[in-house]
PDB file of C-alpha atoms in Angstrom:
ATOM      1  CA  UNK A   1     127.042 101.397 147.485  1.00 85.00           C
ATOM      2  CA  UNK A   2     124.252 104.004 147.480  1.00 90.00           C
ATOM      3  CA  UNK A   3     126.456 106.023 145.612  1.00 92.00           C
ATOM      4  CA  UNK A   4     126.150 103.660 143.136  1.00 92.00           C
ATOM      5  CA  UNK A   5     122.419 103.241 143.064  1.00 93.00           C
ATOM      6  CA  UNK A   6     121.975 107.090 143.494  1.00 94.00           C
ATOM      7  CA  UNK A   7     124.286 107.116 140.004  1.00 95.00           C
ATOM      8  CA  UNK A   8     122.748 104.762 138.496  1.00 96.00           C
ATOM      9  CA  UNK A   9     119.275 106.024 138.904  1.00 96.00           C
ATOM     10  CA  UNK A  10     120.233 109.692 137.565  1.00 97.00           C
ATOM     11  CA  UNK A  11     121.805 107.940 134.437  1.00 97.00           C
ATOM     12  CA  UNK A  12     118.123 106.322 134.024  1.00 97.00           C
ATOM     13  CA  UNK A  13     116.249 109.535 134.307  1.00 97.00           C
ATOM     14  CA  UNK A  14     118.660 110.792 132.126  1.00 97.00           C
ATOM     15  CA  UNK A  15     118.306 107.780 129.171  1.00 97.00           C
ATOM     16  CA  UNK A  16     114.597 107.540 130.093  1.00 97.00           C
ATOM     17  CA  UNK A  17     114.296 111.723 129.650  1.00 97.00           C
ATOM     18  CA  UNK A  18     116.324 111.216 126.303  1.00 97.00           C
ATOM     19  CA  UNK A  19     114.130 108.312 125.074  1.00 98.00           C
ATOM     20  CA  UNK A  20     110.917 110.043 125.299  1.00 98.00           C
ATOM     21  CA  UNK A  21     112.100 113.359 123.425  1.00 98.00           C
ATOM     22  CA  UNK A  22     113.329 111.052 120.945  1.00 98.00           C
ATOM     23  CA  UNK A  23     110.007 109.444 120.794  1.00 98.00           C
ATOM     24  CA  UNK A  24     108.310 112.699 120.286  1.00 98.00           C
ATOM     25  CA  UNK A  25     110.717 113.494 117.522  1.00 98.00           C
ATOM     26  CA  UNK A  26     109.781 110.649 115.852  1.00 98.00           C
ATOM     27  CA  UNK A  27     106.004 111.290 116.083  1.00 98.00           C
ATOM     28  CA  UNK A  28     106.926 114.445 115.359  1.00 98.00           C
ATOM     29  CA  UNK A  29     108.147 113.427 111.538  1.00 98.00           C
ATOM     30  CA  UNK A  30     105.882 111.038 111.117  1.00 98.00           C
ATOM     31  CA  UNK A  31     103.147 113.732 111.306  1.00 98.00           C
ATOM     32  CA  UNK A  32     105.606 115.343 108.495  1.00 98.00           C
ATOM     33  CA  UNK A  33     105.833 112.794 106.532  1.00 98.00           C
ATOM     34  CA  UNK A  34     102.200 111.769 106.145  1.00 98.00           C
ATOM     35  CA  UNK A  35     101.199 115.371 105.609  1.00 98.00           C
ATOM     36  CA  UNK A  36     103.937 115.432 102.510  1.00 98.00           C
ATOM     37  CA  UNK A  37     103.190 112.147 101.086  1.00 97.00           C
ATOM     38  CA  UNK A  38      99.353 113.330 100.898  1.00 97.00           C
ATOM     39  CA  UNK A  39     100.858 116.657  99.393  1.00 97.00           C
ATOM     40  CA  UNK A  40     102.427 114.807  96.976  1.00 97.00           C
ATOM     41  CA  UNK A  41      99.621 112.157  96.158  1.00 96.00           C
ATOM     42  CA  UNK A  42      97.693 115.530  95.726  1.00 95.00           C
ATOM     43  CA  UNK A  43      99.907 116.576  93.289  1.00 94.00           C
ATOM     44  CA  UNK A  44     100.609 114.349  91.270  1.00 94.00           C
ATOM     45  CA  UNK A  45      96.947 112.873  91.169  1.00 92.00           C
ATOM     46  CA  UNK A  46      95.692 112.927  87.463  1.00 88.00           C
ATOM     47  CA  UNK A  47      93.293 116.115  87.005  1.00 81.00           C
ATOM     48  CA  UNK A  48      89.826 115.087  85.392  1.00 75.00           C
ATOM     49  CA  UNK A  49      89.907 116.971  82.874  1.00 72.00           C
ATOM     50  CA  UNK A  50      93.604 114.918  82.194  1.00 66.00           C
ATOM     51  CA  UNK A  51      91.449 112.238  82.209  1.00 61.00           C
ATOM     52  CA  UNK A  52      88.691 112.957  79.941  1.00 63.00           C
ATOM     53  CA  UNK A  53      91.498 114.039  77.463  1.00 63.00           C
ATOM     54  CA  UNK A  54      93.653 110.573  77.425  1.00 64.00           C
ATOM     55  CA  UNK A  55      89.826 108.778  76.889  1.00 64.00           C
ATOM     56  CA  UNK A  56      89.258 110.779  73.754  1.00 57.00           C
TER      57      UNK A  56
END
């Protein structure tokens, strides 16, 4: 029985190890893709000078 328990606690650390890289991951790329979609808001912004031209 304490086999069992010793078992079942390393697949734990294991899952619990896994989890938390896998949470860091995902902070990871959702650092990524803020910074990209601001990149790409930046880019695609209209220009003043766009602006002043499409008034006229």
């Amino acid at each position: 029985m304490d086999n069992l328990k010793v078992e079942a606690n390393d697949v734990i650390a294991e899952y619990r190890e896994k989890n938390s890289q896998l949470e860091f991951d995902n902070t990871v790329l959702r650092l990524q893709v803020k910074t990209l979609q601001n990149k790409i808001d930046e880019l695609t912004a209209p220009k003043k000078n766009d602006v002043k031209k499409a008034n006229k």
